[in-house]
């Protein structure tokens, strides 16, 4: 690590109460830092540099507080005591800085920059638990994996680089992966043209361009390949590793407790969905910074 990254490491540890660090091994200090802020000092240093360029009155204190909120999903009263401010300030600033982090989504997560190989991306849906949507009760929110309310996001990854190329959501958990990918069910009168299906269709107008998915995406053979007994051993291995890599990325998202735990913020359905989207996109951006700075996904 360079001097700037070491200095940021120690400033972050100061905020979470680790004052005596002189005799500690660096790997232990980094482990403690990541346990509270999610990514490595190298990644957070790059994030703060970009934040300072975008926000004139950038506060490192509130940025660290927001990182800890996203990573641990701590209560406002806990963060208020640690960062020496009132609960109302905590609630306001974590939302403001989460919006700042998510503002880098457009530059980090983009569908493009592919090479000439046929298979270029993998895609999967991921469910996240939330409190009940009492203002709009419906079975559409039912998450069959946790038997509770939840929302779904669709993530697509480049197969040959450590980067997310598409993120869409939130959708009710009752919407299946196929419908999310296509922008609606087969019988839908209107389709969402921002869906990944139409982006890939545009790429296929000029070249061979396909992705890899699980069996939940059966029905789009022109775009997606899933494991089949007729495949060659090499093809089976590619599909298996692509799916495992996708799960590895999903696991990185869920290292942030705000995504793993049941989401409790937001009054009313629309505000809860909007805030959940802000947090999910902020976390995806943070994971992206991590992949760019020393923690890439494994190669296929």
PDB file of C-alpha atoms in Angstrom:
ATOM      1  CA  UNK A   1       0.000   0.000   0.000  1.00  0.00           C
ATOM      2  CA  UNK A   2       1.123   3.557  -0.666  1.00  0.00           C
ATOM      3  CA  UNK A   3       1.290   6.303   1.974  1.00  0.00           C
ATOM      4  CA  UNK A   4      -2.161   7.706   1.145  1.00  0.00           C
ATOM      5  CA  UNK A   5      -3.767   4.279   1.565  1.00  0.00           C
ATOM      6  CA  UNK A   6      -1.956   3.641   4.856  1.00  0.00           C
ATOM      7  CA  UNK A   7      -3.035   7.046   6.180  1.00  0.00           C
ATOM      8  CA  UNK A   8      -6.662   6.377   5.216  1.00  0.00           C
ATOM      9  CA  UNK A   9      -6.471   2.917   6.824  1.00  0.00           C
ATOM     10  CA  UNK A  10      -5.461   4.463  10.153  1.00  0.00           C
ATOM     11  CA  UNK A  11      -8.042   7.247   9.953  1.00  0.00           C
ATOM     12  CA  UNK A  12     -10.772   4.686   9.333  1.00  0.00           C
ATOM     13  CA  UNK A  13      -9.632   2.529  12.245  1.00  0.00           C
ATOM     14  CA  UNK A  14      -9.641   5.604  14.485  1.00  0.00           C
ATOM     15  CA  UNK A  15     -13.351   6.113  13.768  1.00  0.00           C
ATOM     16  CA  UNK A  16     -14.238   2.541  14.755  1.00  0.00           C
ATOM     17  CA  UNK A  17     -12.275   2.657  17.992  1.00  0.00           C
ATOM     18  CA  UNK A  18      -8.938   0.989  17.183  1.00  0.00           C
ATOM     19  CA  UNK A  19      -6.551   3.629  18.526  1.00  0.00           C
ATOM     20  CA  UNK A  20      -3.507   1.499  19.403  1.00  0.00           C
ATOM     21  CA  UNK A  21      -2.226   0.127  16.096  1.00  0.00           C
ATOM     22  CA  UNK A  22       1.558   0.493  16.312  1.00  0.00           C
ATOM     23  CA  UNK A  23       2.449  -3.147  16.935  1.00  0.00           C
ATOM     24  CA  UNK A  24      -0.312  -4.717  14.824  1.00  0.00           C
ATOM     25  CA  UNK A  25       0.445  -6.539  11.583  1.00  0.00           C
ATOM     26  CA  UNK A  26      -0.900  -4.754   8.523  1.00  0.00           C
ATOM     27  CA  UNK A  27      -3.049  -7.713   7.434  1.00  0.00           C
ATOM     28  CA  UNK A  28      -4.887  -7.583  10.782  1.00  0.00           C
ATOM     29  CA  UNK A  29      -5.483  -3.848  10.409  1.00  0.00           C
ATOM     30  CA  UNK A  30      -6.824  -4.343   6.877  1.00  0.00           C
ATOM     31  CA  UNK A  31      -9.100  -7.156   8.085  1.00  0.00           C
ATOM     32  CA  UNK A  32     -10.525  -4.859  10.758  1.00  0.00           C
ATOM     33  CA  UNK A  33     -10.959  -2.053   8.221  1.00  0.00           C
ATOM     34  CA  UNK A  34     -12.821  -4.284   5.756  1.00  0.00           C
ATOM     35  CA  UNK A  35     -15.017  -5.731   8.496  1.00  0.00           C
ATOM     36  CA  UNK A  36     -16.494  -2.259   9.073  1.00  0.00           C
ATOM     37  CA  UNK A  37     -16.153  -0.520   5.706  1.00  0.00           C
ATOM     38  CA  UNK A  38     -16.518  -3.374   3.218  1.00  0.00           C
ATOM     39  CA  UNK A  39     -13.611  -2.840   0.834  1.00  0.00           C
ATOM     40  CA  UNK A  40      -9.835  -2.466   1.096  1.00  0.00           C
ATOM     41  CA  UNK A  41      -8.088   0.839   1.922  1.00  0.00           C
ATOM     42  CA  UNK A  42      -6.868   0.956  -1.700  1.00  0.00           C
ATOM     43  CA  UNK A  43     -10.447   0.798  -3.033  1.00  0.00           C
ATOM     44  CA  UNK A  44     -11.799   3.322  -0.524  1.00  0.00           C
ATOM     45  CA  UNK A  45      -8.921   5.713  -1.274  1.00  0.00           C
ATOM     46  CA  UNK A  46      -9.897   5.686  -4.968  1.00  0.00           C
ATOM     47  CA  UNK A  47     -13.561   6.133  -4.037  1.00  0.00           C
ATOM     48  CA  UNK A  48     -12.809   9.157  -1.836  1.00  0.00           C
ATOM     49  CA  UNK A  49     -10.679  10.749  -4.572  1.00  0.00           C
ATOM     50  CA  UNK A  50     -13.616  10.461  -7.003  1.00  0.00           C
ATOM     51  CA  UNK A  51     -16.077  11.727  -4.368  1.00  0.00           C
ATOM     52  CA  UNK A  52     -13.951  14.806  -3.663  1.00  0.00           C
ATOM     53  CA  UNK A  53     -13.880  15.598  -7.379  1.00  0.00           C
ATOM     54  CA  UNK A  54     -17.683  15.412  -7.546  1.00  0.00           C
ATOM     55  CA  UNK A  55     -18.736  16.902  -4.174  1.00  0.00           C
ATOM     56  CA  UNK A  56     -17.198  20.226  -3.165  1.00  0.00           C
ATOM     57  CA  UNK A  57     -17.861  19.897   0.585  1.00  0.00           C
ATOM     58  CA  UNK A  58     -16.938  16.247   0.917  1.00  0.00           C
ATOM     59  CA  UNK A  59     -16.716  14.989   4.526  1.00  0.00           C
ATOM     60  CA  UNK A  60     -14.556  11.935   5.166  1.00  0.00           C
ATOM     61  CA  UNK A  61     -16.312  11.498   8.513  1.00  0.00           C
ATOM     62  CA  UNK A  62     -19.749  11.114   6.914  1.00  0.00           C
ATOM     63  CA  UNK A  63     -18.328   8.960   4.112  1.00  0.00           C
ATOM     64  CA  UNK A  64     -16.864   6.523   6.655  1.00  0.00           C
ATOM     65  CA  UNK A  65     -20.144   6.607   8.576  1.00  0.00           C
ATOM     66  CA  UNK A  66     -22.089   5.711   5.431  1.00  0.00           C
ATOM     67  CA  UNK A  67     -19.680   2.909   4.557  1.00  0.00           C
ATOM     68  CA  UNK A  68     -20.143   1.456   8.029  1.00  0.00           C
ATOM     69  CA  UNK A  69     -23.931   1.803   7.743  1.00  0.00           C
ATOM     70  CA  UNK A  70     -23.949  -0.081   4.444  1.00  0.00           C
ATOM     71  CA  UNK A  71     -21.545  -2.750   5.687  1.00  0.00           C
ATOM     72  CA  UNK A  72     -23.012  -3.416   9.142  1.00  0.00           C
ATOM     73  CA  UNK A  73     -26.519  -1.894   8.871  1.00  0.00           C
ATOM     74  CA  UNK A  74     -25.957  -0.463  12.337  1.00  0.00           C
ATOM     75  CA  UNK A  75     -28.683   1.442  14.153  1.00  0.00           C
ATOM     76  CA  UNK A  76     -28.608   5.229  13.972  1.00  0.00           C
ATOM     77  CA  UNK A  77     -28.094   5.469  17.739  1.00  0.00           C
ATOM     78  CA  UNK A  78     -24.942   3.348  17.480  1.00  0.00           C
ATOM     79  CA  UNK A  79     -23.500   5.466  14.659  1.00  0.00           C
ATOM     80  CA  UNK A  80     -24.456   8.680  16.481  1.00  0.00           C
ATOM     81  CA  UNK A  81     -22.339   7.694  19.481  1.00  0.00           C
ATOM     82  CA  UNK A  82     -19.390   6.581  17.380  1.00  0.00           C
ATOM     83  CA  UNK A  83     -19.306   9.599  15.043  1.00  0.00           C
ATOM     84  CA  UNK A  84     -20.308  12.239  17.612  1.00  0.00           C
ATOM     85  CA  UNK A  85     -23.496  13.515  16.024  1.00  0.00           C
ATOM     86  CA  UNK A  86     -27.243  13.202  16.610  1.00  0.00           C
ATOM     87  CA  UNK A  87     -29.437  10.460  15.180  1.00  0.00           C
ATOM     88  CA  UNK A  88     -31.199  12.876  12.829  1.00  0.00           C
ATOM     89  CA  UNK A  89     -27.862  13.887  11.305  1.00  0.00           C
ATOM     90  CA  UNK A  90     -26.926  10.215  10.882  1.00  0.00           C
ATOM     91  CA  UNK A  91     -30.197   9.476   9.087  1.00  0.00           C
ATOM     92  CA  UNK A  92     -29.756  12.469   6.778  1.00  0.00           C
ATOM     93  CA  UNK A  93     -26.066  12.028   5.965  1.00  0.00           C
ATOM     94  CA  UNK A  94     -26.035   8.266   5.299  1.00  0.00           C
ATOM     95  CA  UNK A  95     -28.730   8.773   2.682  1.00  0.00           C
ATOM     96  CA  UNK A  96     -26.903  11.742   1.141  1.00  0.00           C
ATOM     97  CA  UNK A  97     -23.590   9.890   0.891  1.00  0.00           C
ATOM     98  CA  UNK A  98     -25.240   6.677  -0.316  1.00  0.00           C
ATOM     99  CA  UNK A  99     -26.648   8.762  -3.182  1.00  0.00           C
ATOM    100  CA  UNK A 100     -23.144  10.131  -3.790  1.00  0.00           C
ATOM    101  CA  UNK A 101     -21.693   6.603  -4.006  1.00  0.00           C
ATOM    102  CA  UNK A 102     -24.435   5.395  -6.340  1.00  0.00           C
ATOM    103  CA  UNK A 103     -23.850   8.377  -8.643  1.00  0.00           C
ATOM    104  CA  UNK A 104     -20.805   6.514 -10.022  1.00  0.00           C
ATOM    105  CA  UNK A 105     -22.994   3.694 -11.336  1.00  0.00           C
ATOM    106  CA  UNK A 106     -23.117   5.188 -14.824  1.00  0.00           C
ATOM    107  CA  UNK A 107     -19.339   5.252 -15.182  1.00  0.00           C
ATOM    108  CA  UNK A 108     -18.696   1.897 -13.513  1.00  0.00           C
ATOM    109  CA  UNK A 109     -21.579  -0.275 -14.707  1.00  0.00           C
ATOM    110  CA  UNK A 110     -22.037  -0.046 -18.460  1.00  0.00           C
ATOM    111  CA  UNK A 111     -23.035  -2.525 -21.129  1.00  0.00           C
ATOM    112  CA  UNK A 112     -20.171  -2.301 -23.594  1.00  0.00           C
ATOM    113  CA  UNK A 113     -16.442  -2.709 -24.089  1.00  0.00           C
ATOM    114  CA  UNK A 114     -16.712  -6.347 -25.195  1.00  0.00           C
ATOM    115  CA  UNK A 115     -14.188  -8.220 -27.324  1.00  0.00           C
ATOM    116  CA  UNK A 116     -14.979 -10.453 -30.323  1.00  0.00           C
ATOM    117  CA  UNK A 117     -15.635 -13.735 -28.486  1.00  0.00           C
ATOM    118  CA  UNK A 118     -19.164 -15.140 -28.802  1.00  0.00           C
ATOM    119  CA  UNK A 119     -19.874 -15.612 -25.094  1.00  0.00           C
ATOM    120  CA  UNK A 120     -19.540 -12.293 -23.310  1.00  0.00           C
ATOM    121  CA  UNK A 121     -21.705 -12.117 -20.198  1.00  0.00           C
ATOM    122  CA  UNK A 122     -23.502 -14.056 -17.477  1.00  0.00           C
ATOM    123  CA  UNK A 123     -26.776 -12.999 -15.862  1.00  0.00           C
ATOM    124  CA  UNK A 124     -28.714 -13.919 -12.735  1.00  0.00           C
ATOM    125  CA  UNK A 125     -31.409 -12.554 -10.457  1.00  0.00           C
ATOM    126  CA  UNK A 126     -30.851 -12.080  -6.727  1.00  0.00           C
ATOM    127  CA  UNK A 127     -33.541 -11.726  -4.051  1.00  0.00           C
ATOM    128  CA  UNK A 128     -33.243  -9.483  -0.982  1.00  0.00           C
ATOM    129  CA  UNK A 129     -35.499  -9.430   2.078  1.00  0.00           C
ATOM    130  CA  UNK A 130     -37.460  -6.379   3.176  1.00  0.00           C
ATOM    131  CA  UNK A 131     -40.118  -5.554   5.730  1.00  0.00           C
ATOM    132  CA  UNK A 132     -43.712  -6.035   4.545  1.00  0.00           C
ATOM    133  CA  UNK A 133     -45.104  -3.485   2.084  1.00  0.00           C
ATOM    134  CA  UNK A 134     -48.203  -2.774   4.157  1.00  0.00           C
ATOM    135  CA  UNK A 135     -49.430   0.104   1.990  1.00  0.00           C
ATOM    136  CA  UNK A 136     -49.515  -2.205  -1.052  1.00  0.00           C
ATOM    137  CA  UNK A 137     -49.968  -5.743   0.288  1.00  0.00           C
ATOM    138  CA  UNK A 138     -49.651  -8.358  -2.417  1.00  0.00           C
ATOM    139  CA  UNK A 139     -48.353 -11.858  -3.033  1.00  0.00           C
ATOM    140  CA  UNK A 140     -46.061 -10.351  -5.697  1.00  0.00           C
ATOM    141  CA  UNK A 141     -43.584  -9.403  -2.934  1.00  0.00           C
ATOM    142  CA  UNK A 142     -43.311 -12.996  -1.695  1.00  0.00           C
ATOM    143  CA  UNK A 143     -39.741 -14.301  -1.643  1.00  0.00           C
ATOM    144  CA  UNK A 144     -40.014 -18.094  -1.909  1.00  0.00           C
ATOM    145  CA  UNK A 145     -36.425 -18.514  -0.704  1.00  0.00           C
ATOM    146  CA  UNK A 146     -36.919 -16.822   2.678  1.00  0.00           C
ATOM    147  CA  UNK A 147     -40.743 -17.094   2.904  1.00  0.00           C
ATOM    148  CA  UNK A 148     -41.101 -13.364   3.476  1.00  0.00           C
ATOM    149  CA  UNK A 149     -41.387 -10.083   1.573  1.00  0.00           C
ATOM    150  CA  UNK A 150     -38.567  -9.045  -0.725  1.00  0.00           C
ATOM    151  CA  UNK A 151     -37.356  -7.493  -3.945  1.00  0.00           C
ATOM    152  CA  UNK A 152     -35.205  -8.738  -6.810  1.00  0.00           C
ATOM    153  CA  UNK A 153     -32.313  -7.284  -8.802  1.00  0.00           C
ATOM    154  CA  UNK A 154     -30.781  -8.539 -12.033  1.00  0.00           C
ATOM    155  CA  UNK A 155     -26.983  -8.526 -12.308  1.00  0.00           C
ATOM    156  CA  UNK A 156     -24.980  -9.215 -15.470  1.00  0.00           C
ATOM    157  CA  UNK A 157     -21.205  -9.708 -15.441  1.00  0.00           C
ATOM    158  CA  UNK A 158     -18.569  -9.657 -18.138  1.00  0.00           C
ATOM    159  CA  UNK A 159     -17.158 -13.175 -18.529  1.00  0.00           C
ATOM    160  CA  UNK A 160     -13.637 -11.995 -19.340  1.00  0.00           C
ATOM    161  CA  UNK A 161     -13.218  -8.953 -17.077  1.00  0.00           C
ATOM    162  CA  UNK A 162     -13.987  -8.262 -13.414  1.00  0.00           C
ATOM    163  CA  UNK A 163     -16.838  -5.852 -13.966  1.00  0.00           C
ATOM    164  CA  UNK A 164     -20.606  -5.684 -13.734  1.00  0.00           C
ATOM    165  CA  UNK A 165     -22.093  -4.675 -17.081  1.00  0.00           C
ATOM    166  CA  UNK A 166     -25.743  -4.326 -16.074  1.00  0.00           C
ATOM    167  CA  UNK A 167     -27.802  -3.904 -12.913  1.00  0.00           C
ATOM    168  CA  UNK A 168     -31.577  -3.547 -12.944  1.00  0.00           C
ATOM    169  CA  UNK A 169     -34.194  -3.422 -10.211  1.00  0.00           C
ATOM    170  CA  UNK A 170     -35.846  -3.481  -7.810  1.00  0.00           C
ATOM    171  CA  UNK A 171     -38.614  -5.795  -8.968  1.00  0.00           C
ATOM    172  CA  UNK A 172     -41.083  -7.695  -6.776  1.00  0.00           C
ATOM    173  CA  UNK A 173     -39.757 -11.166  -5.977  1.00  0.00           C
ATOM    174  CA  UNK A 174     -42.869 -12.599  -7.630  1.00  0.00           C
ATOM    175  CA  UNK A 175     -41.556 -11.496 -11.040  1.00  0.00           C
ATOM    176  CA  UNK A 176     -39.527 -14.381 -12.438  1.00  0.00           C
ATOM    177  CA  UNK A 177     -36.015 -14.017 -13.864  1.00  0.00           C
ATOM    178  CA  UNK A 178     -37.221 -14.624 -17.423  1.00  0.00           C
ATOM    179  CA  UNK A 179     -39.751 -11.766 -17.235  1.00  0.00           C
ATOM    180  CA  UNK A 180     -37.148  -9.394 -15.781  1.00  0.00           C
ATOM    181  CA  UNK A 181     -34.709 -10.269 -18.568  1.00  0.00           C
ATOM    182  CA  UNK A 182     -37.307  -9.887 -21.333  1.00  0.00           C
ATOM    183  CA  UNK A 183     -38.853  -6.715 -19.887  1.00  0.00           C
ATOM    184  CA  UNK A 184     -42.177  -8.449 -19.248  1.00  0.00           C
ATOM    185  CA  UNK A 185     -43.993 -11.783 -19.551  1.00  0.00           C
ATOM    186  CA  UNK A 186     -44.625 -13.392 -22.925  1.00  0.00           C
ATOM    187  CA  UNK A 187     -48.199 -12.142 -22.994  1.00  0.00           C
ATOM    188  CA  UNK A 188     -47.427  -8.590 -21.867  1.00  0.00           C
ATOM    189  CA  UNK A 189     -48.845  -5.909 -24.155  1.00  0.00           C
ATOM    190  CA  UNK A 190     -45.971  -3.533 -23.452  1.00  0.00           C
ATOM    191  CA  UNK A 191     -42.335  -4.413 -22.790  1.00  0.00           C
ATOM    192  CA  UNK A 192     -39.638  -2.499 -20.923  1.00  0.00           C
ATOM    193  CA  UNK A 193     -37.201  -1.546 -23.689  1.00  0.00           C
ATOM    194  CA  UNK A 194     -34.426  -0.925 -21.161  1.00  0.00           C
ATOM    195  CA  UNK A 195     -34.371  -4.663 -20.411  1.00  0.00           C
ATOM    196  CA  UNK A 196     -31.159  -6.582 -21.025  1.00  0.00           C
ATOM    197  CA  UNK A 197     -32.876  -8.591 -23.760  1.00  0.00           C
ATOM    198  CA  UNK A 198     -33.122  -5.509 -26.006  1.00  0.00           C
ATOM    199  CA  UNK A 199     -29.532  -4.413 -25.317  1.00  0.00           C
ATOM    200  CA  UNK A 200     -28.267  -7.840 -26.359  1.00  0.00           C
ATOM    201  CA  UNK A 201     -30.577  -7.843 -29.375  1.00  0.00           C
ATOM    202  CA  UNK A 202     -28.928  -4.615 -30.506  1.00  0.00           C
ATOM    203  CA  UNK A 203     -25.482  -6.206 -30.193  1.00  0.00           C
ATOM    204  CA  UNK A 204     -26.609  -9.274 -32.140  1.00  0.00           C
ATOM    205  CA  UNK A 205     -27.529  -7.143 -35.147  1.00  0.00           C
ATOM    206  CA  UNK A 206     -23.829  -6.859 -36.014  1.00  0.00           C
ATOM    207  CA  UNK A 207     -22.161  -9.993 -34.554  1.00  0.00           C
ATOM    208  CA  UNK A 208     -22.508 -13.272 -32.654  1.00  0.00           C
ATOM    209  CA  UNK A 209     -23.183 -12.271 -29.056  1.00  0.00           C
ATOM    210  CA  UNK A 210     -24.475 -14.573 -26.290  1.00  0.00           C
ATOM    211  CA  UNK A 211     -24.543 -14.984 -22.526  1.00  0.00           C
ATOM    212  CA  UNK A 212     -24.715 -17.744 -19.920  1.00  0.00           C
ATOM    213  CA  UNK A 213     -27.448 -18.237 -17.327  1.00  0.00           C
ATOM    214  CA  UNK A 214     -29.154 -20.888 -15.230  1.00  0.00           C
ATOM    215  CA  UNK A 215     -32.293 -22.831 -16.092  1.00  0.00           C
ATOM    216  CA  UNK A 216     -34.524 -19.967 -14.912  1.00  0.00           C
ATOM    217  CA  UNK A 217     -33.819 -18.307 -18.271  1.00  0.00           C
ATOM    218  CA  UNK A 218     -35.013 -21.161 -20.481  1.00  0.00           C
ATOM    219  CA  UNK A 219     -36.903 -19.604 -23.368  1.00  0.00           C
ATOM    220  CA  UNK A 220     -34.270 -17.251 -24.772  1.00  0.00           C
ATOM    221  CA  UNK A 221     -32.040 -19.722 -26.685  1.00  0.00           C
ATOM    222  CA  UNK A 222     -30.986 -17.073 -29.210  1.00  0.00           C
ATOM    223  CA  UNK A 223     -29.265 -15.102 -26.423  1.00  0.00           C
ATOM    224  CA  UNK A 224     -28.615 -17.346 -23.431  1.00  0.00           C
ATOM    225  CA  UNK A 225     -27.006 -20.751 -22.948  1.00  0.00           C
ATOM    226  CA  UNK A 226     -27.567 -22.926 -19.907  1.00  0.00           C
ATOM    227  CA  UNK A 227     -26.190 -26.342 -19.007  1.00  0.00           C
ATOM    228  CA  UNK A 228     -27.419 -29.199 -21.198  1.00  0.00           C
ATOM    229  CA  UNK A 229     -26.400 -32.838 -21.422  1.00  0.00           C
ATOM    230  CA  UNK A 230     -25.627 -32.492 -25.137  1.00  0.00           C
ATOM    231  CA  UNK A 231     -22.915 -29.893 -24.509  1.00  0.00           C
ATOM    232  CA  UNK A 232     -19.250 -30.762 -24.876  1.00  0.00           C
ATOM    233  CA  UNK A 233     -17.165 -31.096 -21.717  1.00  0.00           C
ATOM    234  CA  UNK A 234     -15.499 -27.752 -22.438  1.00  0.00           C
ATOM    235  CA  UNK A 235     -18.859 -26.025 -22.796  1.00  0.00           C
ATOM    236  CA  UNK A 236     -20.168 -27.611 -19.591  1.00  0.00           C
ATOM    237  CA  UNK A 237     -17.072 -26.385 -17.771  1.00  0.00           C
ATOM    238  CA  UNK A 238     -17.542 -22.837 -19.123  1.00  0.00           C
ATOM    239  CA  UNK A 239     -21.172 -22.744 -18.014  1.00  0.00           C
ATOM    240  CA  UNK A 240     -20.321 -24.164 -14.586  1.00  0.00           C
ATOM    241  CA  UNK A 241     -17.552 -21.650 -13.927  1.00  0.00           C
ATOM    242  CA  UNK A 242     -19.613 -18.728 -15.240  1.00  0.00           C
ATOM    243  CA  UNK A 243     -22.467 -19.601 -12.870  1.00  0.00           C
ATOM    244  CA  UNK A 244     -20.065 -20.055  -9.935  1.00  0.00           C
ATOM    245  CA  UNK A 245     -18.478 -16.685 -10.714  1.00  0.00           C
ATOM    246  CA  UNK A 246     -21.914 -15.068 -10.772  1.00  0.00           C
ATOM    247  CA  UNK A 247     -22.658 -16.531  -7.343  1.00  0.00           C
ATOM    248  CA  UNK A 248     -19.301 -15.234  -6.107  1.00  0.00           C
ATOM    249  CA  UNK A 249     -20.332 -11.721  -7.160  1.00  0.00           C
ATOM    250  CA  UNK A 250     -23.725 -12.114  -5.476  1.00  0.00           C
ATOM    251  CA  UNK A 251     -21.867 -13.159  -2.330  1.00  0.00           C
ATOM    252  CA  UNK A 252     -19.829  -9.946  -2.422  1.00  0.00           C
ATOM    253  CA  UNK A 253     -23.048  -7.930  -2.571  1.00  0.00           C
ATOM    254  CA  UNK A 254     -24.374  -9.829   0.451  1.00  0.00           C
ATOM    255  CA  UNK A 255     -21.220  -9.153   2.473  1.00  0.00           C
ATOM    256  CA  UNK A 256     -22.899  -5.797   3.063  1.00  0.00           C
ATOM    257  CA  UNK A 257     -25.405  -6.388   5.828  1.00  0.00           C
ATOM    258  CA  UNK A 258     -27.789  -3.776   4.465  1.00  0.00           C
ATOM    259  CA  UNK A 259     -28.376  -6.194   1.567  1.00  0.00           C
ATOM    260  CA  UNK A 260     -28.196  -9.410   3.600  1.00  0.00           C
ATOM    261  CA  UNK A 261     -30.440  -8.317   6.491  1.00  0.00           C
ATOM    262  CA  UNK A 262     -34.127  -7.469   6.233  1.00  0.00           C
ATOM    263  CA  UNK A 263     -34.326  -3.886   4.931  1.00  0.00           C
ATOM    264  CA  UNK A 264     -36.214  -1.745   7.459  1.00  0.00           C
ATOM    265  CA  UNK A 265     -35.951   1.833   6.121  1.00  0.00           C
ATOM    266  CA  UNK A 266     -38.405   3.883   4.065  1.00  0.00           C
ATOM    267  CA  UNK A 267     -41.967   4.988   4.887  1.00  0.00           C
ATOM    268  CA  UNK A 268     -44.435   3.711   2.329  1.00  0.00           C
ATOM    269  CA  UNK A 269     -43.835   1.432  -0.637  1.00  0.00           C
ATOM    270  CA  UNK A 270     -42.421   3.970  -3.083  1.00  0.00           C
ATOM    271  CA  UNK A 271     -39.977   5.522  -0.613  1.00  0.00           C
ATOM    272  CA  UNK A 272     -38.806   2.113   0.606  1.00  0.00           C
ATOM    273  CA  UNK A 273     -38.200   0.903  -2.943  1.00  0.00           C
ATOM    274  CA  UNK A 274     -36.369   4.115  -3.867  1.00  0.00           C
ATOM    275  CA  UNK A 275     -34.106   3.948  -0.808  1.00  0.00           C
ATOM    276  CA  UNK A 276     -33.440   0.236  -1.287  1.00  0.00           C
ATOM    277  CA  UNK A 277     -32.432   0.938  -4.879  1.00  0.00           C
ATOM    278  CA  UNK A 278     -30.080   3.708  -3.734  1.00  0.00           C
ATOM    279  CA  UNK A 279     -28.419   1.386  -1.229  1.00  0.00           C
ATOM    280  CA  UNK A 280     -28.203  -1.544  -3.665  1.00  0.00           C
ATOM    281  CA  UNK A 281     -26.599   0.601  -6.362  1.00  0.00           C
ATOM    282  CA  UNK A 282     -24.212   2.160  -3.839  1.00  0.00           C
ATOM    283  CA  UNK A 283     -23.140  -1.322  -2.688  1.00  0.00           C
ATOM    284  CA  UNK A 284     -22.681  -2.494  -6.282  1.00  0.00           C
ATOM    285  CA  UNK A 285     -20.450   0.528  -6.951  1.00  0.00           C
ATOM    286  CA  UNK A 286     -18.389  -0.239  -3.826  1.00  0.00           C
ATOM    287  CA  UNK A 287     -17.954  -3.866  -4.917  1.00  0.00           C
ATOM    288  CA  UNK A 288     -16.861  -2.568  -8.316  1.00  0.00           C
ATOM    289  CA  UNK A 289     -14.207  -0.366  -6.714  1.00  0.00           C
ATOM    290  CA  UNK A 290     -13.020  -3.430  -4.824  1.00  0.00           C
ATOM    291  CA  UNK A 291     -12.751  -5.495  -8.010  1.00  0.00           C
ATOM    292  CA  UNK A 292     -10.757  -2.719  -9.671  1.00  0.00           C
ATOM    293  CA  UNK A 293      -8.354  -2.373  -6.763  1.00  0.00           C
ATOM    294  CA  UNK A 294      -6.894  -5.714  -5.811  1.00  0.00           C
ATOM    295  CA  UNK A 295      -9.908  -8.042  -5.462  1.00  0.00           C
ATOM    296  CA  UNK A 296     -10.919  -9.230  -8.961  1.00  0.00           C
ATOM    297  CA  UNK A 297     -13.301 -12.100  -9.568  1.00  0.00           C
ATOM    298  CA  UNK A 298     -11.665 -15.404 -10.486  1.00  0.00           C
ATOM    299  CA  UNK A 299     -10.951 -16.051 -14.152  1.00  0.00           C
ATOM    300  CA  UNK A 300     -13.027 -18.480 -16.177  1.00  0.00           C
TER     301      UNK A 300
END
